[in-house]
Short mmCIF file of C-alpha atoms in Angstrom, two decimals:
data_model
loop_
_atom_site.label_atom_id
_atom_site.label_comp_id
_atom_site.label_asym_id
_atom_site.label_seq_id
_atom_site.Cartn_x
_atom_site.Cartn_y
_atom_site.Cartn_z
CA MET C 156 -2.85 -8.47 1.56
CA LYS C 157 -0.53 -8.84 4.50
CA LYS C 158 3.05 -10.39 3.56
CA LEU C 159 5.43 -11.57 5.96
CA SER C 160 9.14 -10.16 5.30
CA ILE C 161 12.04 -12.81 4.58
CA LYS C 162 13.33 -11.92 8.06
CA GLU C 163 10.05 -12.55 9.93
CA ILE C 164 9.67 -15.98 8.38
CA LEU C 165 13.25 -16.83 8.40
CA ASN C 166 13.28 -16.13 12.05
CA MET C 167 10.46 -18.18 12.53
CA ARG C 168 12.33 -21.23 11.61
CA ARG C 169 15.25 -20.40 13.12
CA LEU C 170 13.11 -20.41 16.46
CA GLY C 171 11.28 -23.46 15.43
CA ASN C 172 8.10 -21.42 15.37
CA ILE C 173 6.99 -22.56 11.77
CA SER C 174 6.45 -25.98 13.25
CA LYS C 175 3.36 -28.07 12.37
CA LYS C 176 1.00 -26.20 14.99
CA ASN C 177 2.15 -22.75 14.30
CA TYR C 178 0.35 -20.59 12.08
CA ASP C 179 1.65 -17.23 12.01
CA PHE C 180 2.37 -17.36 7.91
CA ILE C 181 -1.48 -17.08 7.69
CA PRO C 182 -2.03 -13.65 6.52
CA SER C 183 -5.60 -13.98 8.55
CA LYS C 184 -5.77 -13.54 12.06
CA ASP C 185 -9.33 -15.26 12.26
CA MET C 186 -7.53 -18.30 10.31
CA ARG C 187 -4.75 -18.86 12.80
CA GLU C 188 -6.93 -18.74 15.65
CA TYR C 189 -8.92 -21.21 14.37
CA LEU C 190 -6.64 -23.39 12.92
CA ALA C 191 -5.41 -23.35 16.11
CA GLU C 192 -8.19 -24.00 17.63
CA LYS C 193 -8.70 -27.20 15.77
CA SER C 194 -4.96 -27.94 16.72
CA PHE C 195 -4.53 -28.29 12.38
CA GLU C 196 -1.08 -29.34 12.00
CA PHE C 197 1.14 -28.47 8.60
CA SER C 198 2.78 -30.96 6.86
CA ASP C 199 6.20 -29.40 5.31
CA ILE C 200 4.58 -29.32 1.69
CA ASP C 201 1.23 -27.46 3.02
CA LYS C 202 3.57 -25.01 4.14
CA ALA C 203 5.88 -24.69 0.96
CA THR C 204 2.45 -24.70 -1.18
CA ILE C 205 0.92 -21.93 1.08
CA LEU C 206 4.34 -19.73 1.32
CA PHE C 207 4.86 -19.86 -2.41
CA ASN C 208 1.47 -18.50 -3.10
CA THR C 209 1.66 -15.80 -0.48
CA ILE C 210 5.01 -14.42 -0.68
CA THR C 211 5.41 -11.97 -3.42
CA ASN C 212 9.01 -11.10 -3.54
CA LEU C 213 10.86 -13.79 -5.75
CA GLU C 214 13.96 -13.98 -3.76
CA ASP C 215 12.22 -13.99 -0.47
CA ARG C 216 10.24 -16.60 -1.78
CA ASN C 217 13.39 -18.87 -2.74
CA ALA C 218 15.28 -18.00 0.46
CA ILE C 219 12.31 -19.52 2.10
CA LEU C 220 11.78 -22.36 -0.10
CA MET C 221 15.48 -23.18 0.20
CA ASN C 222 15.06 -23.26 4.30
CA ILE C 223 12.30 -25.36 3.63
CA LEU C 224 14.61 -27.96 1.38
CA SER C 225 17.35 -27.78 4.12
CA GLU C 226 14.89 -28.84 6.91
CA THR C 227 12.40 -31.40 5.45
CA VAL C 228 12.97 -35.48 5.27
CA ASP C 229 10.37 -35.18 2.29
CA LYS C 230 12.91 -36.17 -0.64
CA THR C 231 10.19 -35.47 -3.53
CA LEU C 232 9.43 -31.84 -1.83
CA GLN C 233 12.99 -31.40 -2.15
CA LYS C 234 13.22 -32.41 -5.60
CA GLN C 235 10.74 -30.11 -6.43
CA ILE C 236 12.03 -27.36 -4.73
CA GLN C 237 15.32 -27.32 -6.72
CA GLU C 238 13.41 -27.99 -9.97
CA ARG C 239 11.17 -24.77 -9.46
CA ILE C 240 14.18 -22.51 -8.18
CA GLU C 241 16.25 -23.84 -11.10
CA PHE C 242 13.54 -23.25 -13.62
CA GLU C 243 13.13 -19.28 -12.72
CA ARG C 244 16.52 -18.94 -12.76
CA LYS C 245 16.52 -20.34 -16.08
CA CYS C 246 13.52 -18.11 -17.30
CA ILE C 247 15.65 -14.92 -16.13
CA LYS C 248 18.28 -15.80 -17.90
CA VAL C 249 16.98 -16.75 -21.27
CA PHE C 250 14.78 -13.49 -20.79
CA ILE C 251 17.34 -11.40 -20.42
CA LYS C 252 19.51 -12.57 -23.16
CA ASN C 253 18.73 -10.84 -26.40
CA SER C 254 20.47 -12.45 -29.60
CA ASN C 255 17.56 -13.66 -31.84
CA GLY C 256 15.77 -9.47 -32.46
CA PHE C 257 13.50 -8.90 -29.33
CA LEU C 258 12.05 -5.46 -27.84
CA TYR C 259 11.55 -4.60 -24.15
CA SER C 260 8.41 -2.85 -23.35
CA LEU C 261 7.23 -1.52 -20.14
CA THR C 262 3.72 -1.34 -18.30
CA TYR C 263 3.04 0.35 -15.07
CA CYS C 264 1.03 -2.17 -13.34
CA GLU C 265 -1.34 0.49 -11.26
CA GLU C 266 -1.85 2.66 -14.61
CA SER C 267 -3.57 2.13 -17.83
CA ASP C 268 -2.32 -0.90 -19.97
CA GLU C 269 -0.53 1.15 -22.52
CA VAL C 270 3.12 0.71 -22.95
CA CYS C 271 5.36 3.57 -21.52
CA GLY C 272 8.18 2.92 -23.91
CA TYR C 273 10.10 0.32 -26.05
CA PHE C 274 13.57 -0.75 -24.76
CA ALA C 275 16.85 -2.51 -26.33
CA SER C 276 17.49 -4.33 -22.89
CA TYR C 277 15.77 -5.63 -20.19
CA LYS C 278 18.49 -3.78 -18.49
CA ILE C 279 17.61 -0.26 -19.98
CA ALA C 280 13.97 -1.12 -19.38
CA LYS C 281 14.34 -2.14 -15.56
CA VAL C 282 16.06 1.06 -15.04
CA TYR C 283 13.40 3.52 -16.36
CA GLY C 284 10.53 1.18 -14.61
CA ASP C 285 12.46 1.91 -10.84
CA LYS C 286 12.32 5.70 -11.18
CA LYS C 287 8.48 6.08 -10.61
CA GLY C 288 8.25 3.81 -7.45
CA LYS C 289 5.66 2.00 -8.75
CA ALA C 290 4.82 -1.77 -9.80
CA TYR C 291 5.51 -2.57 -13.24
CA GLU C 292 6.02 -5.18 -16.32
CA VAL C 293 8.65 -5.90 -18.63
CA ALA C 294 7.58 -7.90 -21.42
CA LYS C 295 9.61 -9.41 -24.19
CA ILE C 296 8.42 -9.05 -27.91
CA PRO C 297 9.89 -10.36 -30.93
CA PHE C 298 10.84 -7.60 -33.44
CA ILE C 299 11.06 -7.98 -36.86
CA THR C 300 14.08 -6.49 -38.80
CA GLY C 301 13.80 -7.27 -42.21
CA ASN C 302 10.50 -8.46 -45.07
CA GLU C 303 10.57 -11.80 -43.76
CA ILE C 304 7.73 -12.25 -41.26
CA ARG C 305 8.48 -14.31 -38.61
CA ILE C 306 6.42 -17.22 -39.25
CA GLN C 307 6.52 -18.91 -35.88
CA VAL C 308 7.76 -18.03 -32.11
CA PRO C 309 8.72 -20.19 -29.34
CA GLN C 310 5.90 -22.90 -28.02
CA VAL C 311 2.90 -21.21 -26.19
CA HIS C 312 2.01 -23.60 -22.89
CA TYR C 313 -1.53 -24.78 -22.70
CA ASN C 314 -2.58 -26.72 -19.46
CA PRO C 315 -3.11 -30.32 -20.90
CA ASN C 316 -5.73 -31.19 -18.04
CA LEU C 317 -8.29 -28.61 -19.78
CA PHE C 318 -7.39 -30.37 -23.31
CA LYS C 319 -9.23 -34.13 -24.26
CA ASP C 320 -5.68 -35.06 -26.03
CA GLY C 321 -3.37 -33.72 -23.46
CA LYS C 322 -1.82 -31.22 -25.60
CA GLN C 323 0.61 -29.35 -23.55
CA THR C 324 2.16 -26.66 -26.47
CA VAL C 325 1.63 -25.76 -29.71
CA GLN C 326 3.62 -23.31 -32.17
CA GLN C 327 1.72 -20.23 -33.65
CA GLU C 328 1.93 -17.42 -36.18
CA TYR C 329 3.62 -14.25 -34.73
CA ASP C 330 1.19 -12.04 -33.54
CA GLY C 331 2.95 -9.20 -31.99
CA SER C 332 2.19 -10.66 -28.23
CA ALA C 333 4.41 -10.93 -25.82
CA ILE C 334 6.85 -14.50 -25.32
CA ALA C 335 7.77 -13.98 -21.49
CA CYS C 336 7.25 -11.17 -18.99
CA ILE C 337 8.58 -10.25 -15.65
CA THR C 338 6.71 -8.49 -12.85
CA HIS C 339 8.55 -5.92 -10.46
CA ASP C 340 6.96 -4.41 -7.38
CA SER C 341 7.60 -0.83 -6.47
CA LYS C 342 10.87 -1.23 -4.97
CA GLY C 343 12.37 -2.82 -8.55
CA ASN C 344 12.09 -6.31 -6.85
CA ILE C 345 10.59 -9.73 -9.21
CA THR C 346 7.68 -10.62 -8.03
CA ASN C 347 6.38 -12.61 -10.72
CA LEU C 348 7.29 -14.31 -14.26
CA TRP C 349 5.96 -16.17 -16.94
CA SER C 350 7.75 -17.56 -20.03
CA ASP C 351 7.25 -19.28 -23.40
CA GLU C 352 10.65 -19.41 -24.10
CA ILE C 353 11.41 -22.42 -22.25
CA ASN C 354 10.05 -25.07 -24.20
CA GLY C 355 10.49 -28.59 -22.97
CA ASN C 356 8.37 -31.22 -20.49
CA ILE C 357 9.82 -29.23 -16.83
CA SER C 358 8.04 -26.07 -18.22
CA ASP C 359 4.75 -27.53 -18.32
CA LYS C 360 5.28 -29.84 -15.28
CA LEU C 361 5.77 -26.73 -13.33
CA CYS C 362 3.12 -25.02 -14.65
CA PHE C 363 0.27 -27.39 -15.02
CA ASP C 364 1.36 -30.34 -12.61
CA ASN C 365 -1.14 -30.30 -9.78
CA HIS C 366 0.63 -33.29 -7.38
CA ARG C 367 3.92 -30.58 -7.25
CA PHE C 368 3.89 -28.26 -3.91
CA GLU C 369 3.11 -25.10 -6.25
CA ASN C 370 -0.24 -25.95 -7.91
CA ARG C 371 -1.51 -28.96 -5.31
CA TYR C 372 -5.29 -28.55 -4.41
CA PHE C 373 -5.83 -29.28 -0.50
CA GLU C 374 -8.29 -27.35 1.84
CA LEU C 375 -7.81 -25.97 5.42
CA PRO C 376 -10.44 -25.54 7.86
CA HIS C 377 -12.15 -22.29 8.09
CA PRO C 378 -14.40 -20.56 10.42
CA PHE C 379 -16.72 -18.19 7.31
CA GLN C 380 -20.18 -19.39 6.86
CA ARG C 381 -22.31 -18.47 3.81
CA SER C 382 -23.63 -14.74 4.66
CA ASP C 383 -20.59 -13.71 6.82
CA ILE C 384 -19.58 -10.12 6.24
CA VAL C 385 -15.97 -10.08 6.06
CA MET C 386 -12.62 -8.05 4.81
CA ILE C 387 -9.88 -8.97 2.37
CA CYS C 388 -6.40 -8.72 4.76
CA GLY C 389 -4.74 -5.47 4.23
CA SER C 390 -7.62 -4.02 1.81
CA GLU C 391 -10.62 -1.70 2.34
CA LYS C 392 -12.52 -3.99 0.53
CA VAL C 393 -15.68 -5.51 2.22
CA GLY C 394 -18.43 -7.65 1.46
CA ILE C 395 -20.08 -10.91 1.84
CA VAL C 396 -19.68 -14.89 1.76
CA SER C 397 -22.02 -15.83 -0.79
CA ASN C 398 -20.93 -19.08 -1.37
CA THR C 399 -18.75 -21.85 0.86
CA ASP C 400 -19.55 -25.14 -1.10
CA PHE C 401 -16.08 -27.38 -2.26
CA SER C 402 -18.21 -30.03 -3.45
CA MET C 403 -16.51 -31.53 -7.16
CA THR C 404 -17.02 -34.29 -9.23
CA GLU C 405 -14.47 -36.84 -9.20
CA LYS C 406 -13.48 -35.51 -12.59
CA LEU C 407 -13.10 -31.80 -11.05
CA ARG C 408 -11.17 -33.04 -8.13
CA LYS C 409 -8.45 -34.77 -10.50
CA VAL C 410 -7.73 -31.51 -12.35
CA ALA C 411 -8.20 -29.11 -9.30
CA ASP C 412 -4.91 -26.90 -8.18
CA TYR C 413 -4.38 -24.37 -5.35
CA ASN C 414 -6.38 -21.49 -6.98
CA ASP C 415 -9.45 -23.87 -6.68
CA PHE C 416 -9.66 -23.64 -2.96
CA GLN C 417 -11.72 -20.41 -2.55
CA LEU C 418 -14.94 -19.10 -1.06
CA VAL C 419 -17.18 -16.96 -3.33
CA VAL C 420 -17.23 -13.39 -1.54
CA ASP C 421 -19.24 -10.34 -3.46
CA ILE C 422 -17.53 -7.30 -2.50
CA LEU C 423 -19.71 -3.79 -2.43
CA GLU C 424 -18.07 -1.41 -4.58
CA ASP C 425 -18.71 2.36 -3.83
CA ASN C 426 -20.83 2.45 -7.22
CA GLY C 427 -23.26 0.52 -5.57
CA ASN C 428 -22.92 -2.89 -7.17
CA PHE C 429 -21.37 -6.13 -5.94
CA ARG C 430 -18.21 -7.58 -7.56
CA HIS C 431 -17.74 -11.20 -7.40
CA TYR C 432 -14.66 -12.57 -6.34
CA HIS C 433 -13.14 -15.96 -5.31
CA ILE C 434 -10.85 -15.66 -2.34
CA ASN C 435 -8.54 -18.43 -0.45
CA PRO C 436 -10.01 -17.80 3.04
CA ILE C 437 -6.45 -17.49 4.13
CA TYR C 438 -7.04 -13.76 3.36
CA LEU C 439 -10.35 -13.17 4.89
CA GLU C 440 -11.43 -12.00 8.19
CA HIS C 441 -14.69 -11.05 10.02
CA ILE C 442 -15.17 -7.52 10.32
CA ILE C 443 -18.01 -5.56 12.34
CA LEU C 444 -18.90 -2.30 10.73
CA SER C 445 -19.62 0.90 12.79
CA ASP C 446 -23.03 2.31 12.91
CA MET C 447 -21.19 5.31 10.84
CA ASN C 448 -20.08 3.16 8.05
CA SER C 449 -22.44 3.46 4.80
CA LYS C 450 -21.90 0.16 4.14
CA LYS C 451 -23.05 -1.50 7.02
CA LYS C 452 -26.90 -1.21 6.20
CA VAL C 453 -26.29 -2.58 2.53
CA LEU C 454 -24.24 -5.50 3.74
CA GLU C 455 -26.37 -6.38 6.33
CA TYR C 456 -29.31 -6.80 3.87
CA ALA C 457 -27.51 -8.45 1.71
CA ARG C 458 -27.13 -10.97 4.29
CA ASN C 459 -31.18 -11.42 4.33
CA ILE C 460 -31.15 -11.72 0.48
CA ILE C 461 -28.89 -14.51 0.61
CA LEU C 462 -30.36 -16.52 3.52
CA GLY C 463 -34.00 -16.22 1.34
CA THR C 464 -35.43 -13.10 3.69
CA GLY C 465 -36.10 -9.43 2.74
CA SER C 466 -36.82 -7.68 -0.33
CA PHE C 467 -35.20 -6.90 -3.59
CA ASP C 468 -36.95 -3.75 -4.40
CA TYR C 469 -35.79 -2.44 -0.59
CA PHE C 470 -32.26 -3.70 -1.00
CA GLN C 471 -31.99 -2.11 -4.92
CA ASN C 472 -32.96 1.13 -2.88
CA LEU C 473 -30.80 0.88 -0.40
CA CYS C 474 -27.70 0.22 -2.97
CA ASP C 475 -29.09 3.27 -4.91
CA GLY C 476 -28.70 5.30 -1.80
CA TYR C 477 -25.11 4.36 -0.75
CA ARG C 478 -23.76 4.79 -4.61
CA LYS C 479 -25.38 8.62 -4.37
CA GLU C 480 -23.58 9.04 -1.14
CA ALA C 481 -20.19 7.41 -1.81
CA SER C 482 -20.39 9.61 -5.18
CA GLN C 483 -20.57 13.09 -3.14
CA LYS C 484 -17.69 11.73 -1.15
CA ILE C 485 -15.53 11.99 -4.26
#
């Protein structure tokens, strides 16, 4: 998916381009044009929510948030941004500290889930991880040094919105699982992190409070309709929109967060099967396939199936034919 660079976004703000009616930070060309057509206006918290969830480089993301913080008059948003940045700094600081008996494991994201090595410190694991020029994760794992088994690990955090009793944290027995993890891109930049090392209300509030800018649910107008053929921005994944219904019960609306604003898209894979995705429309664009594209017949007939016309038998034959053609290209 297309990500704007820190320089591009900061230049937009210096020039006044990320205004209420500027849409250059939206990845999808179709969405940018549609929002402009509707004269949609973004609030500061809208911009903070989208940029927080679309910029993958942690340092870049925090620079953008600090820029928004310095310009907004929204006191609540200012406080939330300050809390977020301080929380992440604390998570990284505690993650690096290794005074209570931990090991650091390394896994490359695009390869198998097998651990590539164990290291005595995060610094050593990062040096090793940077060598391949691939995205990787460093996880922090409790290390048993004697006969005593560690009975409990730092509290595991749960979304209180999903439990009737509102529980947020529990103590659990040691099972060998990681208690924190930092993800890096191919250049070694931090892109994401999670931690069960940081206890207290601030951790749960930042992770699960759907009234905060990071997690809040809000809908954008979009140009996509059921049966549209679309592609995911910045990828070769092509599929068909099968559901655009955002209707929710009042109960669900109360617990909905940013990730719940999604269209259902069925992506055609090389094996002739369709894979079900939930995708925010800011990452979708319409696509017109050429007659030479072997996916065209399958997707166009899939549109007929979704709209209630056409034969499943003939559709299955098209999928089988596409599968055979794709296998011959491998």
